[in-house]
CSV table of C-alpha atoms in Angstrom, one decimal:
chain,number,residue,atom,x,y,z
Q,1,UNK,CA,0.0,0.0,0.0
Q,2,UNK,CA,3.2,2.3,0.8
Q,3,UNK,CA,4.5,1.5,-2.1
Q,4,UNK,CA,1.2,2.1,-4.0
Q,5,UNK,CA,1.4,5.5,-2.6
Q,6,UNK,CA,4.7,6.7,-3.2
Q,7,UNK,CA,4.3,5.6,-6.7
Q,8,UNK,CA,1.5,7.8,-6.9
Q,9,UNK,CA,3.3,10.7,-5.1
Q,10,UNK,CA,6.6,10.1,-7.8
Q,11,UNK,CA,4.1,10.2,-10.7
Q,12,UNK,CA,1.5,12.0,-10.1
Q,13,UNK,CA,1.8,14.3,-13.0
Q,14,UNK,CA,1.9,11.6,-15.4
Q,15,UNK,CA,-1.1,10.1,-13.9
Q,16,UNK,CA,-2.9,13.9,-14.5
Q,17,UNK,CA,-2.0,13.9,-17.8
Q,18,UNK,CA,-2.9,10.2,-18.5
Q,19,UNK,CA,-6.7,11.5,-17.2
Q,20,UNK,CA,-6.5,14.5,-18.9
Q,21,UNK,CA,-5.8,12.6,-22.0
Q,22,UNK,CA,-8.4,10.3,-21.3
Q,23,UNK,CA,-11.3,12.9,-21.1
Q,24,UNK,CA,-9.8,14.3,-24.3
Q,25,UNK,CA,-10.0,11.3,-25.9
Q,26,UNK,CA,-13.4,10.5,-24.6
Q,27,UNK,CA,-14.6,14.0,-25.9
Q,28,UNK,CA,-13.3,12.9,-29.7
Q,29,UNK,CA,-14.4,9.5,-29.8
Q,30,UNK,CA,-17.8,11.4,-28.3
Q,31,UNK,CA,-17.5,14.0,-30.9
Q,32,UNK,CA,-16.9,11.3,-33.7
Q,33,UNK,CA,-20.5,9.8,-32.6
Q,34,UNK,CA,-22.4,12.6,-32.9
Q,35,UNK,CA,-22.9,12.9,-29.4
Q,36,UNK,CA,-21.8,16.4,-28.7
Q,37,UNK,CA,-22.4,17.5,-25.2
Q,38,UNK,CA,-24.1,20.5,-23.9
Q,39,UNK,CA,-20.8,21.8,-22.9
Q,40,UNK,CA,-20.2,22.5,-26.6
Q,41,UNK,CA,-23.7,23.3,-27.9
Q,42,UNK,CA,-23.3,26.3,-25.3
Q,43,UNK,CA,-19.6,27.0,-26.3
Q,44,UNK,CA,-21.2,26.9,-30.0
Q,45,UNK,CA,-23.6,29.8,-29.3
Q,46,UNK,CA,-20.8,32.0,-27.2
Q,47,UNK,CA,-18.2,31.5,-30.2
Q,48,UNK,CA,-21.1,32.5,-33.3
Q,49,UNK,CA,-22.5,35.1,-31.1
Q,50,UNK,CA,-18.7,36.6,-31.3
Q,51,UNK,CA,-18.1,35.7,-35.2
Q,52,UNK,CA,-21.1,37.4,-35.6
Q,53,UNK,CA,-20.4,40.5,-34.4
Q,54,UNK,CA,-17.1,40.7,-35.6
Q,55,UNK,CA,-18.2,39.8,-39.4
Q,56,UNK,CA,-20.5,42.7,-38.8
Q,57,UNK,CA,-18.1,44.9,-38.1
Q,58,UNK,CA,-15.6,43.7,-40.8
Q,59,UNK,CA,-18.4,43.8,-43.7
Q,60,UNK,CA,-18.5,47.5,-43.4
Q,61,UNK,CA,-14.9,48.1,-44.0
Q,62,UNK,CA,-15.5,45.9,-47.7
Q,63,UNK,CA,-19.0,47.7,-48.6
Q,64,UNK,CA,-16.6,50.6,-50.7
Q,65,UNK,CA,-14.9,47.1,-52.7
Q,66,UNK,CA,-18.6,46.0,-52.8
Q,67,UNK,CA,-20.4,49.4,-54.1
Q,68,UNK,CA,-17.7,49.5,-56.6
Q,69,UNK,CA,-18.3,45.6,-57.4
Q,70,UNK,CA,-21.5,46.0,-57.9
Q,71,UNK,CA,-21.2,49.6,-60.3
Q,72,UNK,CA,-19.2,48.0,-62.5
Q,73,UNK,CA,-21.9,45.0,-62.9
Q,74,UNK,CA,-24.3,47.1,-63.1
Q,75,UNK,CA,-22.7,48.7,-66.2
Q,76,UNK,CA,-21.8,45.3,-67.9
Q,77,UNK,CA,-25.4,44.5,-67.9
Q,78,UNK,CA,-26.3,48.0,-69.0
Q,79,UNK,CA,-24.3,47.1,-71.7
Q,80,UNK,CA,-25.5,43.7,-72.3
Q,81,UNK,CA,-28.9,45.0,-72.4
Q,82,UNK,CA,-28.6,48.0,-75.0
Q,83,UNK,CA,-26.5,45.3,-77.4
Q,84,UNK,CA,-29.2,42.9,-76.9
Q,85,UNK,CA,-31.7,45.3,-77.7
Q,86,UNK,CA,-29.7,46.1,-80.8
Q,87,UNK,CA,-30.0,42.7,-82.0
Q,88,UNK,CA,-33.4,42.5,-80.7
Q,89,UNK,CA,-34.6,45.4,-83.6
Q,90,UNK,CA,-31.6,43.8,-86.6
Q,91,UNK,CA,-33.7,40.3,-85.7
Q,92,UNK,CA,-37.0,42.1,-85.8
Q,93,UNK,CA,-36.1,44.1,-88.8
Q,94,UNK,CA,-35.5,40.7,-90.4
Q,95,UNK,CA,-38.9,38.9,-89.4
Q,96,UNK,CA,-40.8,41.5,-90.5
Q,97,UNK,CA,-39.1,41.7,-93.9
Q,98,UNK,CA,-39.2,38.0,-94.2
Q,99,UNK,CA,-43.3,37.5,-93.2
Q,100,UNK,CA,-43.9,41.0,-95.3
Q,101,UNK,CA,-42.3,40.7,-98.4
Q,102,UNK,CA,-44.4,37.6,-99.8
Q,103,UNK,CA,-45.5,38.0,-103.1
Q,104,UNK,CA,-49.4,38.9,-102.2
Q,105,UNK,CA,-48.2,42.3,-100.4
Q,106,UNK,CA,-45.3,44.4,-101.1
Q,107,UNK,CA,-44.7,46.4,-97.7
Q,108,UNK,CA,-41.7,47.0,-95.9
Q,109,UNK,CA,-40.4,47.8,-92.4
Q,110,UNK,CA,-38.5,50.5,-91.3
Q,111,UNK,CA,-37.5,50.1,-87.8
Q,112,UNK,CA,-37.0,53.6,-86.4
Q,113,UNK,CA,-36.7,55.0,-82.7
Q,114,UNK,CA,-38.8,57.5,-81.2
Q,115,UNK,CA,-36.9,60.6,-80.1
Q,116,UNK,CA,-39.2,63.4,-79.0
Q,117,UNK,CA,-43.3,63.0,-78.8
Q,118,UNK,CA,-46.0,65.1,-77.4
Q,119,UNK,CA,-49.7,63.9,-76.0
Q,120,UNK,CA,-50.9,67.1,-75.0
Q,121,UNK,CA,-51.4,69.1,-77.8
Q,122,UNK,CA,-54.2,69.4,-80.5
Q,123,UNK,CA,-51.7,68.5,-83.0
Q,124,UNK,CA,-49.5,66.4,-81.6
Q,125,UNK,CA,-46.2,65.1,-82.8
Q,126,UNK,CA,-43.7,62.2,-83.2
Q,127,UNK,CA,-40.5,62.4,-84.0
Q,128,UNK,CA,-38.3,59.5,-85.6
Q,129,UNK,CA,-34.4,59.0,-85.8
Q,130,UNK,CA,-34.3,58.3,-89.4
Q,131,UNK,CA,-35.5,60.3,-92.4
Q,132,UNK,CA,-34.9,60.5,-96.3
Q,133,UNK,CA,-31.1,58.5,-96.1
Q,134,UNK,CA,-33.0,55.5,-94.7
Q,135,UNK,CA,-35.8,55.6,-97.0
Q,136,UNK,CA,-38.7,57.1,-95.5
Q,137,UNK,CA,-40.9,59.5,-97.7
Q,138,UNK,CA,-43.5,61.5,-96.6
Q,139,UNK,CA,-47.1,60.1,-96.2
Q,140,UNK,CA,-46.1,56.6,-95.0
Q,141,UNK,CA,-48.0,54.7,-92.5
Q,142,UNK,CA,-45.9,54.9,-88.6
Q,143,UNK,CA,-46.9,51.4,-86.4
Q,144,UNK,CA,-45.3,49.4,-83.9
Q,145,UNK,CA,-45.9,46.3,-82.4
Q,146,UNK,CA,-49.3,47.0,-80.7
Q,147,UNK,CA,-51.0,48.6,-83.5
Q,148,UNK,CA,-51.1,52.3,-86.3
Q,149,UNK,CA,-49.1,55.4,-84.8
Q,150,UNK,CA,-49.9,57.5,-87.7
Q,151,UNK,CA,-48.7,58.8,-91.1
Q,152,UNK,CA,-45.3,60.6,-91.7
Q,153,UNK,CA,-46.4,64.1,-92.5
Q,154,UNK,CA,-42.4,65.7,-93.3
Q,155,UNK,CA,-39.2,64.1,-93.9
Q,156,UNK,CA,-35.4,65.5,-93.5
Q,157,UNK,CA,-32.3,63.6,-94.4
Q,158,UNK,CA,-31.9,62.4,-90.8
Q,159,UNK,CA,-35.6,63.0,-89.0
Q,160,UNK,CA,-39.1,62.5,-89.6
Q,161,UNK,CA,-42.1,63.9,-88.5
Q,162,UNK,CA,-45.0,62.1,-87.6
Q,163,UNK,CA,-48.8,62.9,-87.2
Q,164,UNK,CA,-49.9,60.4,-84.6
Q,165,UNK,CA,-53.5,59.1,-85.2
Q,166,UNK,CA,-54.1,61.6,-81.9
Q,167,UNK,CA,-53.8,64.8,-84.2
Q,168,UNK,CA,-56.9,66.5,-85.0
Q,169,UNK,CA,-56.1,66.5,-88.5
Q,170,UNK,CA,-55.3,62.5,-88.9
Q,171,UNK,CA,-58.0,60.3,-90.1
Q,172,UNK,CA,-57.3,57.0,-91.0
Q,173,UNK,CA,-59.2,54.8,-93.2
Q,174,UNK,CA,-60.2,51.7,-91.0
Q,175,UNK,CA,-63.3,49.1,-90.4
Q,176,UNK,CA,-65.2,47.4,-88.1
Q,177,UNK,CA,-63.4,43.9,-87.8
Q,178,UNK,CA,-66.6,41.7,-87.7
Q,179,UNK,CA,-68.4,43.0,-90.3
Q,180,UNK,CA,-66.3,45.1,-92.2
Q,181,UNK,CA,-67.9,48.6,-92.6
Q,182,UNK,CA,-65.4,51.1,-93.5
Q,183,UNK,CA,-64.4,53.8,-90.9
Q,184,UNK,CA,-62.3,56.4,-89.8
Q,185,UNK,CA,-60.6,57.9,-87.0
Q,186,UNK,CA,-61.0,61.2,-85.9
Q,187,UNK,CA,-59.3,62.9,-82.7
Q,188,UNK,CA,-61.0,65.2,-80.8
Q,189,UNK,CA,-58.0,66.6,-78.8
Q,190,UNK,CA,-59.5,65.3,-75.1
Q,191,UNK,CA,-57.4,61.9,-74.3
Q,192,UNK,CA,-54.6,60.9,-75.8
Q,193,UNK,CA,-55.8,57.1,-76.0
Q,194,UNK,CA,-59.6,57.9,-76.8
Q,195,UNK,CA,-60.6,58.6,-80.4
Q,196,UNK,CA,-64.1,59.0,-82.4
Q,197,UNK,CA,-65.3,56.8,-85.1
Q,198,UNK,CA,-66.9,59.1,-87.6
Q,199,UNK,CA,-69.1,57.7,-90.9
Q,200,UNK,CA,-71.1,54.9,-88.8
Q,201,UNK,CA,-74.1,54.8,-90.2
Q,202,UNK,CA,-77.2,54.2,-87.3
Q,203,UNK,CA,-78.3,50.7,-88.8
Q,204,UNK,CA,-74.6,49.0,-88.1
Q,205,UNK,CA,-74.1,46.7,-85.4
Q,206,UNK,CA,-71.3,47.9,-83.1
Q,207,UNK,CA,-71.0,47.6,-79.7
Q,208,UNK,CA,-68.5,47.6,-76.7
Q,209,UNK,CA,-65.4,45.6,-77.1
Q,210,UNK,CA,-65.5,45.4,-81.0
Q,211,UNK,CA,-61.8,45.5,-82.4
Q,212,UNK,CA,-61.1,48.4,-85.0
Q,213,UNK,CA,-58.3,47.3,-87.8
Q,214,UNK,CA,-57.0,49.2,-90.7
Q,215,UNK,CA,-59.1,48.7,-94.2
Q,216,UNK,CA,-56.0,49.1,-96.5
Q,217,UNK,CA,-57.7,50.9,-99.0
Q,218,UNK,CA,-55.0,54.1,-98.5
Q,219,UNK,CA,-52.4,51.5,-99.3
Q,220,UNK,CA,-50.7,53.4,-96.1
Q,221,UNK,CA,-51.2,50.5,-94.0
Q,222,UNK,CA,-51.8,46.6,-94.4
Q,223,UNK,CA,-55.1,45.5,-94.2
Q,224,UNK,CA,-55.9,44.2,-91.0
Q,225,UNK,CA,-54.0,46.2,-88.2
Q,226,UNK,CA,-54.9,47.0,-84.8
Q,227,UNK,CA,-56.7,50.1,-84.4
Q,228,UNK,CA,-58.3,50.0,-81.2
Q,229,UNK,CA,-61.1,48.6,-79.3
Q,230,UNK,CA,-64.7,50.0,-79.1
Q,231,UNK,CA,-65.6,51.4,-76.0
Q,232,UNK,CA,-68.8,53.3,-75.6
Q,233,UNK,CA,-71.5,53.9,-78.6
Q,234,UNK,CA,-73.8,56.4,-78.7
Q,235,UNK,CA,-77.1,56.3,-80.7
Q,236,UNK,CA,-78.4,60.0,-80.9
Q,237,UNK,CA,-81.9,60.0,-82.8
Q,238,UNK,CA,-81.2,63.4,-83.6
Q,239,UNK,CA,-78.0,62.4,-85.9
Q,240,UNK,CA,-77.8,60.4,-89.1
Q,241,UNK,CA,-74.3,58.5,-87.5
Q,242,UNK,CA,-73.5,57.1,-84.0
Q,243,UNK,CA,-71.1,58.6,-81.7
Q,244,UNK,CA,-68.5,56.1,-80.8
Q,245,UNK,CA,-65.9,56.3,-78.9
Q,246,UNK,CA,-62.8,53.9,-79.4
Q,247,UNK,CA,-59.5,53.2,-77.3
Q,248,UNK,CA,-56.2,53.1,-79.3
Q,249,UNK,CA,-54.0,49.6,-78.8
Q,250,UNK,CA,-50.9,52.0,-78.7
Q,251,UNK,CA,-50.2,53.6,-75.9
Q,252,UNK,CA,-48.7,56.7,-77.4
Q,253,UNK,CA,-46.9,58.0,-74.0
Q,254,UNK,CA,-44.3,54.8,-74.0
Q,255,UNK,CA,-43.7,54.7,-77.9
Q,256,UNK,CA,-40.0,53.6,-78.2
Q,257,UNK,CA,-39.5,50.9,-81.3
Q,258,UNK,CA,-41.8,51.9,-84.1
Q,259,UNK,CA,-41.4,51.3,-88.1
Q,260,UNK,CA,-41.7,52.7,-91.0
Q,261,UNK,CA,-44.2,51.3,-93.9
Q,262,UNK,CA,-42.5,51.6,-97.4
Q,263,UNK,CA,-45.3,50.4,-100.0
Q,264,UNK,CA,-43.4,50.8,-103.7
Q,265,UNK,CA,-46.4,49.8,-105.6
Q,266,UNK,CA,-48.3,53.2,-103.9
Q,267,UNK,CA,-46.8,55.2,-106.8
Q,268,UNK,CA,-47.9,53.5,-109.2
Q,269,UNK,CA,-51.9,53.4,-107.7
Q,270,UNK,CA,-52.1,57.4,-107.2
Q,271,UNK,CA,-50.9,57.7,-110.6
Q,272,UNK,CA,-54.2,55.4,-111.4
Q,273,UNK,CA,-56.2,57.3,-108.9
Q,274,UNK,CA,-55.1,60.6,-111.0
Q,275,UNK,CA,-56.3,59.3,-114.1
Q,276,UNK,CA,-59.6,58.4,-112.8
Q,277,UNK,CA,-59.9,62.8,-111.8
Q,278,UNK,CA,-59.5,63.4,-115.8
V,1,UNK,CA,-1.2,42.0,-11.3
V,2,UNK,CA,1.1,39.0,-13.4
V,3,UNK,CA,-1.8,36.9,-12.9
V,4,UNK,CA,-4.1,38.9,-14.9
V,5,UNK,CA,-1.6,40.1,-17.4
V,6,UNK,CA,-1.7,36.3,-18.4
V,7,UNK,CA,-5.3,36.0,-18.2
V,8,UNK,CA,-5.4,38.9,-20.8
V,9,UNK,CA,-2.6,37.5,-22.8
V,10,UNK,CA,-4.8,34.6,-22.9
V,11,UNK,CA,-7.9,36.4,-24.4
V,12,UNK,CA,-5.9,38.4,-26.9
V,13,UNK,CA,-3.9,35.2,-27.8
V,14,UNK,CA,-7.7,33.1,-28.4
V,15,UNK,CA,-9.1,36.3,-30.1
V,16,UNK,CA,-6.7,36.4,-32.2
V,17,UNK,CA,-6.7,32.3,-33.2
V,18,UNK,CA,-10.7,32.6,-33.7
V,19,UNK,CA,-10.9,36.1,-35.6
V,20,UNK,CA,-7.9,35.8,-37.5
V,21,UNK,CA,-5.6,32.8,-37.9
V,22,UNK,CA,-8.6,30.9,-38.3
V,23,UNK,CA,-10.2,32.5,-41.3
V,24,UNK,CA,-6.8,31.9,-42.8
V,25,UNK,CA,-7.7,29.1,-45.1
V,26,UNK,CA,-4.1,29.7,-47.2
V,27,UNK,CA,-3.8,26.7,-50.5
V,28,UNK,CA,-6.3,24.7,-47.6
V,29,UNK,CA,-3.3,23.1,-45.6
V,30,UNK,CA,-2.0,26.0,-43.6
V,31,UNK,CA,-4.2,25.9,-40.2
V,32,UNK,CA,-1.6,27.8,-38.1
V,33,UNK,CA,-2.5,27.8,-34.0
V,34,UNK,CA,-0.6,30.5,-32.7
V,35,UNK,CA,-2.4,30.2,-29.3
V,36,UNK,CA,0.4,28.3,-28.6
V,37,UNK,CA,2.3,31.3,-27.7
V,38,UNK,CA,0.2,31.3,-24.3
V,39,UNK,CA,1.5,27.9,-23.7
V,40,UNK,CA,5.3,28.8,-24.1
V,41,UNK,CA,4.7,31.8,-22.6
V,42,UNK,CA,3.6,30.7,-19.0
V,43,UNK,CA,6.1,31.1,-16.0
V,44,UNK,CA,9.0,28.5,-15.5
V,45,UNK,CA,8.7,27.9,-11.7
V,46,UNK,CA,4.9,26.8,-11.5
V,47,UNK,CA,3.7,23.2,-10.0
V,48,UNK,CA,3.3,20.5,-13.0
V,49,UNK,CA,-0.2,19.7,-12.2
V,50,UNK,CA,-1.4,23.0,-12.5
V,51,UNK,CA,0.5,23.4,-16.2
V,52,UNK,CA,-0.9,20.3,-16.8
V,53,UNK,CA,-4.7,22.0,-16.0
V,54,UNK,CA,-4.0,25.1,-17.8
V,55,UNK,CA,-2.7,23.1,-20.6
V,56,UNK,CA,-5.9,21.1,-20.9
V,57,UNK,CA,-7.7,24.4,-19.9
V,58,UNK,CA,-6.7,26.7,-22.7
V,59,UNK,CA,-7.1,23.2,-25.2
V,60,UNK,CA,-10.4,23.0,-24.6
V,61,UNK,CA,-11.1,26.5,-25.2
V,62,UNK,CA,-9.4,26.4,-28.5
V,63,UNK,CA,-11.4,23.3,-29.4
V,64,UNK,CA,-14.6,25.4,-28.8
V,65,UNK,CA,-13.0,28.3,-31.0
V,66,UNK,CA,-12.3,25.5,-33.7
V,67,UNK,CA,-15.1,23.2,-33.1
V,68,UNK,CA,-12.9,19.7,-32.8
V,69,UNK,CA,-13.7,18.8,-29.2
V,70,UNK,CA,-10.9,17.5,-27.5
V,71,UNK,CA,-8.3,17.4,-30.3
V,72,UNK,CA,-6.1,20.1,-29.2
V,73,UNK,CA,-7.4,19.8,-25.2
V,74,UNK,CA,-5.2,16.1,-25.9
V,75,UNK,CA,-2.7,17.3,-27.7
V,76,UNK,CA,-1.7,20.5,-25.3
V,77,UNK,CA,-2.1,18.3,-22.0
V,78,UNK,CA,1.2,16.4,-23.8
V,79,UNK,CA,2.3,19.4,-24.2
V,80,UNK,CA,2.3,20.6,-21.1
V,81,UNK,CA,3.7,17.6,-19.6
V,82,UNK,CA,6.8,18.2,-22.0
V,83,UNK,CA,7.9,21.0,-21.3
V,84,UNK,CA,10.0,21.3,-18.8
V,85,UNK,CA,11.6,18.3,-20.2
V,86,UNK,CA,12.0,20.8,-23.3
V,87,UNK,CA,13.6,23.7,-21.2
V,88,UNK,CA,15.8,21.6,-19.8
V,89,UNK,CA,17.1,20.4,-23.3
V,90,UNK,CA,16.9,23.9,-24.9
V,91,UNK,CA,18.5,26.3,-21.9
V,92,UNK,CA,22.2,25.0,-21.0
V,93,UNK,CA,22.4,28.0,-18.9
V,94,UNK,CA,20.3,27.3,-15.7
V,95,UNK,CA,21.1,30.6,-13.9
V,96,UNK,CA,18.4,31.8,-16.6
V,97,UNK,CA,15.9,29.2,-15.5
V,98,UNK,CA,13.4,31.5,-13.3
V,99,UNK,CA,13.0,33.9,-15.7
V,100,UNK,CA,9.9,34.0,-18.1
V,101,UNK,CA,10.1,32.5,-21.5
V,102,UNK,CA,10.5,34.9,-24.1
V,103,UNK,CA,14.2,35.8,-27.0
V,104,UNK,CA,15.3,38.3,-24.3
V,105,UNK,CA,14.9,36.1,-20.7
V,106,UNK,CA,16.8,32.8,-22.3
V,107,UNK,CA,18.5,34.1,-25.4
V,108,UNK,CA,16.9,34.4,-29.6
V,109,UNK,CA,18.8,31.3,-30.6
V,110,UNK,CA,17.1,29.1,-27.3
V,111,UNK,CA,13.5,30.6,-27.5
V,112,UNK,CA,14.1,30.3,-31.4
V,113,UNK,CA,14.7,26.1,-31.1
V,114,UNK,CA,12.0,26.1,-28.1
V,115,UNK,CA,9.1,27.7,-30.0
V,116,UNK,CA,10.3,24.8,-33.4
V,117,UNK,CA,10.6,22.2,-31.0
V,118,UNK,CA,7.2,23.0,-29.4
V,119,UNK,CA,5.0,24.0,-32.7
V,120,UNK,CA,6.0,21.0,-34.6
V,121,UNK,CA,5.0,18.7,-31.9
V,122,UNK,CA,2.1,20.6,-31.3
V,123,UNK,CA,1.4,21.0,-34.9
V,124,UNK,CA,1.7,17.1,-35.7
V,125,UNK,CA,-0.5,16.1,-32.9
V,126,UNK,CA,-3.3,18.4,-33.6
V,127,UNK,CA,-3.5,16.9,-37.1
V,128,UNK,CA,-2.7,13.8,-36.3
V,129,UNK,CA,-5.3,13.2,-33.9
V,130,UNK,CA,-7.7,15.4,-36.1
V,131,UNK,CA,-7.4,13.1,-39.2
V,132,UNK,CA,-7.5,10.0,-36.9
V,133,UNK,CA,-5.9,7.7,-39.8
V,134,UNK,CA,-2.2,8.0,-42.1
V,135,UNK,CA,-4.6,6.9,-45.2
V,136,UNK,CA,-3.9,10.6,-46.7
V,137,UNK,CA,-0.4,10.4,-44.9
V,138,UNK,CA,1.5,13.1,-47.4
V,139,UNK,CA,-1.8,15.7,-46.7
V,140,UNK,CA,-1.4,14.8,-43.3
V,141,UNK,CA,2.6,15.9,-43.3
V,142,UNK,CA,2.1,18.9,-45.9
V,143,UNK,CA,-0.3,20.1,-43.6
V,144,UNK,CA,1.7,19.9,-40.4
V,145,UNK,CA,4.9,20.9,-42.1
V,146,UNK,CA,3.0,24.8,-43.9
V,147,UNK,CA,1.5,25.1,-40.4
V,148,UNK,CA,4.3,24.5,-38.4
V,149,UNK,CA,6.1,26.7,-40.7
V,150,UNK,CA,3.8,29.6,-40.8
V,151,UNK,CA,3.4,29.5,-36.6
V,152,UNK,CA,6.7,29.2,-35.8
V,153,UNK,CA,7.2,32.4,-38.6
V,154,UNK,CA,4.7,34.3,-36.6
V,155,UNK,CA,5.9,33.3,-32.7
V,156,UNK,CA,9.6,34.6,-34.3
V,157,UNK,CA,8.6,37.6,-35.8
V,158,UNK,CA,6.1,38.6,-32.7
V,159,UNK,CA,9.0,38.2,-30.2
V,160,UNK,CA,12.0,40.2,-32.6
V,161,UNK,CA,8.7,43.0,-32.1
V,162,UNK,CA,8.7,42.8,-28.4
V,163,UNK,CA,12.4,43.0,-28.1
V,164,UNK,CA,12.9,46.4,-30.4
């Protein structure tokens, strides 16, 4: 037993450490289980708590690298987008060429962009990045993808004006889509996406919701394009036409894309339509 | 008055392991413990049993900071029961023996082969024990060996500071 004891006395400190060593082994092989005490669950909350705050505190010295990360991102995609939308009108240019130019009607597209506009005027205006050098003549039909814009009332070599189908003086020739009775537009200067359907005869069945197209008689626009959509008729029993009111397709306050209708066989029918006035 | 100096030494030395060394995830093998310093640091002349305790102490509060229970609470215990042994090897001179530990109390060239002696040991048990097999045995000793080096670099450098 004395022995035991001074044995113990000579090494205690290896003893110690052979404990010590056993807990910390026990903790691993504990650790390698799964079986994470509480002891560390706790330790685990003190220690993120810390991380935490000190990541907090850190992430505000990198928000200048960030900010300037994300500018320069920002103008990659700016970029990205104004090429793709570059492609986006070459590739629209070319679908409506190919769909267009089949042999039953002749018109072409002239994509253009919309650089200055008004809405609040009796005689409002568009005006168009291209003029004479790309083609465009005066008294062409203006549409975009929704529906008619208007007619192209004055060309320069790089600019064209353009009389939207909300200027007083703009009629267009167009038709009731279900039964085809011939039409046209008239502004009256109040709303920029409200017109009047004048030469509707009292005996014609329109009502709310009927869709407006172009007739194509003016050769100015292809038969068949949105107009607008009926929206209130008005039978007066003291006038020999009904008042109705239509809303345009186009939204003429975010006109951006729009093209230009070249028709080369419109020559060629005004110089028949001035025969038929001798 | 020494005996909180330490216990601040302590909480700087920890900090430091968890905010910085830690987040130092260099070509994924250099893990470099500098809380080690603590460990060579603490006074010559105190009882083995309570080395031993703050050797297993200050282990298991790195294991919390690196979430490996009881990997380096193992591996410092050993440590602590070694050194002595190793300052008896390291300092010839034993007038200089109850002084504290640092390039200026027991020389540059003695602390210098102290603080190799006692990161590489340190170093290969962590990762030893941590990887718990030799099946990725030249991982295993790139690890230890970019550790080692990077610790020891640091210890050096920290204590050619403290003496200008």
């Amino acid at each position: 037993m004395r022995n035991l004891w001074q044995f113990i006395e000579k090494h205690s400190n290896f003893l110690l450490l052979l404990i010590l060593e056993v807990v910390a082994f026990s903790l691993i092989i504990g650790s390698h289980r799964f079986q994470y005490g509480n002891f560390f669950n706790a330790s685990n909350y003190i220690v993120a708590s810390i991380n935490q705050r000190f990541s907090n505190v850190v992430s505000y010295f990198s928000l200048t690298s960030l900010n300037d990360k994300l500018h320069k991102e920002n103008a990659l995609l700016y970029e990205q987008m104004h090429s793709f939308q570059l492609q986006n009108e070459s590739l629209k240019e070319m679908v409506m060429q190919d769909s267009i130019t089949t042999p039953q009607n002749s018109f072409q597209y002239i994509p253009a962009m919309v650089v200055d506009f008004t809405t609040n005027q009796q005689h409002n205006y568009i005006i168009l990045n291209k003029g004479r050098n790309e083609n465009l003549r005066e008294g062409m039909g203006v549409v975009c993808e929704q529906g008619v814009v208007g007619t192209i009332k004055q060309v320069s070599n790089h600019y064209s004006i353009v009389m939207p189908m909300i200027n007083t003086d703009t009629h267009i020739s167009c038709r009731i889509k279900k039964n085809k009775y011939v039409c046209f537009t008239q502004w009256n200067g109040v709303h920029y996406d409200r017109l009047c359907l004048t030469d509707i005869a009292r005996h014609i069945n329109i009502t709310h919701g009927d869709t407006i197209v172009t007739s194509g008689y003016s050769q100015v626009f292809p038969e068949g394009m949105m107009v607008g959509i009926v929206e209130d008729v008005q039978d007066d029993e003291s006038e020999s036409y009904l008042d109705v009111q239509m809303r345009t397709y186009v939204d003429f306050r975010s006109l951006k894309y729009v093209y230009a209708i070249d028709n080369p066989l419109k020559e060629e029918l005004d110089s028949m339509y001035h025969n038929i006035a001798y | 008055m020494g005996f909180l100096l330490h216990i601040l030494s302590l909480v700087i030395v920890l900090l430091l392991q968890m905010l910085v060394f830690n987040n130092l995830h260099f070509l994924g093998i250099c893990h470099p413990y500098i809380y080690i310093l603590f460990l060579i640091s603490l006074p010559i002349r105190i009882p083995q049993w309570i080395e031993l305790l703050i050797g297993f102490g200050v282990g298991l509060i790195a294991d919390m900071l690196c979430g490996s229970p009881g990997v380096h609470a193992a591996a410092c215990s050993i440590l602590a029961y070694l050194r002595p042994i190793f300052i008896r090897r390291t300092i010839q001179d034993s007038e200089r023996i109850s002084m504290k530990i640092d390039g200026l109390s027991i020389g540059t060239n003695e602390y210098a082969k102290l603080v190799v002696l006692y990161t590489i040991l340190h170093h290969t048990l962590v990762f030893a024990i941590e990887a718990w097999s030799f099946s990725h045995f030249w991982l295993l000793v790139s690890k230890i060996l970019v550790s080692s080096l990077f610790t020891i670099a640091m210890l050096l450098f920290y204590d050619r500071i403290k003496q200008l």
